[in-house]
Amino acid sequence: MADSIKELIMKDIVVSVQKIKAGLGYSNTFENSAVERNKTTPINASVFPAAFIYEGAETVVEREQMGDDSLIILELPVSIEAWCYDANNLSECINSLEADVIKAVMTDHTRGGNAHCTQVIGSEPFLVEGKNMGGRIISFLITYECREKDPTQH
């Protein structure tokens, strides 16, 4: 079965974040196993830094009628929680992770040719009190198109 355009975009986001490796133009290294989609199990600080990727509520922003085969343009919000642990300077750690995640995701704003564009729309810090752990939720908005009757087709 073919992946939907949305699924191809999400897989591209995961691969983009997994490419964050110190020495390859980034300050941090994400092990592939520390990058997950829709994390629902408890956080394991031993794998930090870590990134958890979530899809938001998708919206159709335009519909081009083409007989019975309409093309729809959608906006897909995506959030990436970037987590770190640092006993000495948590703020620097968090800001470094944010910069690396944005750089990696924005390297290809077309998500391998499957999206019109990817935009950074903001970020919000979070801290785990008394644990020297925290991070940022970095928000992106991805605009893409597919056929209304077949989400696997442009």
C-alpha positions as a LaTeX table, in Angstrom:
\begin{tabular}{lrrr}
\hline
Residue & $x$ (\AA) & $y$ (\AA) & $z$ (\AA) \\
\hline
Met1 & 0.00 & 0.00 & 0.00 \\
Ala2 & 1.32 & 3.45 & $-0.91$ \\
Asp3 & 1.95 & 6.02 & 1.81 \\
Ser4 & $-0.17$ & 9.16 & 1.85 \\
Ile5 & 1.56 & 12.45 & 1.05 \\
Lys6 & 1.14 & 13.36 & 4.73 \\
Glu7 & 2.88 & 10.16 & 5.83 \\
Leu8 & 5.78 & 10.81 & 3.41 \\
Ile9 & 6.12 & 14.30 & 4.91 \\
Met10 & 6.12 & 12.94 & 8.47 \\
Lys11 & 8.72 & 10.28 & 7.61 \\
Asp12 & 10.89 & 13.03 & 6.10 \\
Ile13 & 10.65 & 15.07 & 9.33 \\
Val14 & 11.82 & 12.04 & 11.36 \\
Val15 & 14.77 & 11.41 & 9.03 \\
Ser16 & 15.69 & 15.11 & 9.09 \\
Val17 & 15.87 & 15.13 & 12.90 \\
Gln18 & 17.75 & 11.80 & 12.97 \\
Lys19 & 20.46 & 13.44 & 10.84 \\
Ile20 & 21.38 & 15.78 & 13.71 \\
Lys21 & 24.88 & 14.61 & 14.59 \\
Ala22 & 27.70 & 16.57 & 16.21 \\
Gly23 & 30.47 & 17.03 & 13.67 \\
Leu24 & 28.03 & 17.21 & 10.75 \\
Gly25 & 27.29 & 20.89 & 11.27 \\
Tyr26 & 25.27 & 20.44 & 14.46 \\
Ser27 & 26.08 & 20.95 & 18.12 \\
Asn28 & 24.20 & 17.86 & 19.34 \\
Thr29 & 23.70 & 14.23 & 18.39 \\
Phe30 & 20.33 & 12.50 & 18.30 \\
Glu31 & 20.58 & 8.71 & 18.26 \\
Asn32 & 18.02 & 7.34 & 15.79 \\
Ser33 & 16.19 & 5.53 & 18.61 \\
Ala34 & 15.80 & 8.85 & 20.48 \\
Val35 & 13.64 & 10.33 & 17.70 \\
Glu36 & 10.05 & 9.10 & 17.90 \\
Arg37 & 6.61 & 10.00 & 16.64 \\
Asn38 & 3.63 & 10.34 & 18.97 \\
Lys39 & 5.50 & 9.37 & 22.15 \\
Thr40 & 3.08 & 8.17 & 24.81 \\
Thr41 & 5.35 & 6.17 & 27.13 \\
Pro42 & 7.40 & 7.67 & 29.97 \\
Ile43 & 10.49 & 9.71 & 29.11 \\
Asn44 & 13.82 & 7.92 & 29.56 \\
Ala45 & 16.48 & 10.54 & 30.36 \\
Ser46 & 19.27 & 8.07 & 29.59 \\
Val47 & 18.62 & 8.55 & 25.85 \\
Phe48 & 18.78 & 12.37 & 25.91 \\
Pro49 & 18.89 & 14.39 & 23.85 \\
Ala50 & 15.60 & 13.16 & 22.44 \\
Ala51 & 12.96 & 14.44 & 20.04 \\
Phe52 & 9.29 & 13.55 & 19.95 \\
Ile53 & 7.31 & 14.51 & 16.85 \\
Tyr54 & 3.56 & 15.15 & 16.85 \\
Glu55 & 1.04 & 15.97 & 14.14 \\
Gly56 & $-1.54$ & 18.65 & 14.85 \\
Ala57 & $-5.04$ & 19.18 & 13.47 \\
Glu58 & $-4.79$ & 19.39 & 9.69 \\
Thr59 & $-6.89$ & 21.95 & 7.81 \\
Val60 & $-7.98$ & 22.18 & 4.17 \\
Val61 & $-7.19$ & 25.76 & 3.12 \\
Glu62 & $-8.07$ & 25.54 & $-0.56$ \\
Arg63 & $-9.96$ & 23.22 & $-2.89$ \\
Glu64 & $-9.49$ & 23.30 & $-6.65$ \\
Gln65 & $-12.45$ & 21.66 & $-8.35$ \\
Met66 & $-11.44$ & 19.36 & $-11.18$ \\
Gly67 & $-14.58$ & 17.43 & $-11.93$ \\
Asp68 & $-14.68$ & 14.48 & $-9.59$ \\
Asp69 & $-10.94$ & 14.70 & $-8.81$ \\
Ser70 & $-10.44$ & 17.79 & $-6.63$ \\
Leu71 & $-6.99$ & 18.90 & $-5.57$ \\
Ile72 & $-6.88$ & 20.07 & $-1.96$ \\
Ile73 & $-4.25$ & 22.21 & $-0.31$ \\
Leu74 & $-3.74$ & 21.49 & 3.37 \\
Glu75 & $-1.89$ & 22.99 & 6.32 \\
Leu76 & $-0.40$ & 20.50 & 8.73 \\
Pro77 & 0.96 & 21.76 & 12.06 \\
Val78 & 3.83 & 19.67 & 13.39 \\
Ser79 & 5.39 & 20.02 & 16.84 \\
Ile80 & 8.76 & 18.67 & 17.86 \\
Glu81 & 9.55 & 18.32 & 21.56 \\
Ala82 & 13.33 & 18.52 & 21.92 \\
Trp83 & 14.44 & 17.24 & 25.37 \\
Cys84 & 17.78 & 17.48 & 27.14 \\
Tyr85 & 19.43 & 17.01 & 30.51 \\
Asp86 & 22.20 & 19.30 & 31.71 \\
Ala87 & 23.23 & 19.72 & 35.32 \\
Asn88 & 25.35 & 22.80 & 34.54 \\
Asn89 & 23.54 & 24.95 & 31.99 \\
Leu90 & 20.10 & 23.72 & 30.99 \\
Ser91 & 19.20 & 26.96 & 29.19 \\
Glu92 & 22.16 & 26.68 & 26.81 \\
Cys93 & 21.38 & 23.02 & 26.19 \\
Ile94 & 17.75 & 23.80 & 25.34 \\
Asn95 & 18.65 & 26.67 & 23.00 \\
Ser96 & 21.29 & 24.56 & 21.27 \\
Leu97 & 18.76 & 21.78 & 20.64 \\
Glu98 & 16.23 & 24.26 & 19.29 \\
Ala99 & 18.77 & 25.67 & 16.83 \\
Asp100 & 19.76 & 22.18 & 15.64 \\
Val101 & 16.15 & 21.03 & 15.17 \\
Ile102 & 15.19 & 24.14 & 13.20 \\
Lys103 & 18.32 & 23.89 & 11.04 \\
Ala104 & 17.68 & 20.20 & 10.29 \\
Val105 & 13.98 & 20.57 & 9.52 \\
Met106 & 14.45 & 23.68 & 7.38 \\
Thr107 & 17.28 & 22.13 & 5.31 \\
Asp108 & 14.58 & 20.97 & 2.87 \\
His109 & 11.42 & 23.02 & 3.27 \\
Thr110 & 9.71 & 20.93 & 0.54 \\
Arg111 & 10.01 & 17.69 & 2.57 \\
Gly112 & 11.55 & 15.79 & $-0.36$ \\
Gly113 & 9.28 & 17.49 & $-2.89$ \\
Asn114 & 6.06 & 16.49 & $-1.10$ \\
Ala115 & 5.26 & 19.90 & 0.43 \\
His116 & 4.90 & 23.43 & $-0.88$ \\
Cys117 & 6.70 & 24.82 & 2.14 \\
Thr118 & 7.64 & 24.33 & 5.78 \\
Gln119 & 7.61 & 27.31 & 8.12 \\
Val120 & 8.79 & 27.76 & 11.69 \\
Ile121 & 5.86 & 29.28 & 13.60 \\
Gly122 & 7.29 & 29.45 & 17.12 \\
Ser123 & 8.60 & 27.63 & 20.15 \\
Glu124 & 7.86 & 27.29 & 23.82 \\
Pro125 & 10.23 & 26.18 & 26.58 \\
Phe126 & 9.36 & 23.63 & 29.25 \\
Leu127 & 11.19 & 22.50 & 32.39 \\
Val128 & 10.87 & 19.50 & 34.69 \\
Glu129 & 11.17 & 20.99 & 38.16 \\
Gly130 & 14.04 & 19.67 & 40.25 \\
Lys131 & 15.37 & 17.36 & 37.52 \\
Asn132 & 17.72 & 19.53 & 35.38 \\
Met133 & 15.62 & 18.39 & 32.42 \\
Gly134 & 13.63 & 20.37 & 29.93 \\
Gly135 & 13.42 & 21.42 & 26.34 \\
Arg136 & 11.44 & 23.28 & 23.74 \\
Ile137 & 8.33 & 22.53 & 21.77 \\
Ile138 & 9.16 & 23.82 & 18.30 \\
Ser139 & 6.16 & 24.38 & 16.03 \\
Phe140 & 6.16 & 24.15 & 12.25 \\
Leu141 & 3.43 & 24.63 & 9.65 \\
Ile142 & 3.66 & 22.48 & 6.53 \\
Thr143 & 1.59 & 23.29 & 3.45 \\
Tyr144 & 1.06 & 20.49 & 0.94 \\
Glu145 & $-1.43$ & 19.23 & $-1.61$ \\
Cys146 & $-3.03$ & 15.94 & $-2.53$ \\
Arg147 & $-6.04$ & 14.61 & $-4.36$ \\
Glu148 & $-9.16$ & 14.65 & $-2.24$ \\
Lys149 & $-10.16$ & 11.16 & $-3.38$ \\
Asp150 & $-6.65$ & 9.74 & $-3.11$ \\
Pro151 & $-4.31$ & 11.21 & $-0.45$ \\
Thr152 & $-1.40$ & 9.26 & $-1.97$ \\
Gln153 & $-1.50$ & 11.39 & $-5.16$ \\
His154 & $-0.38$ & 14.96 & $-5.83$ \\
\hline
\end{tabular}
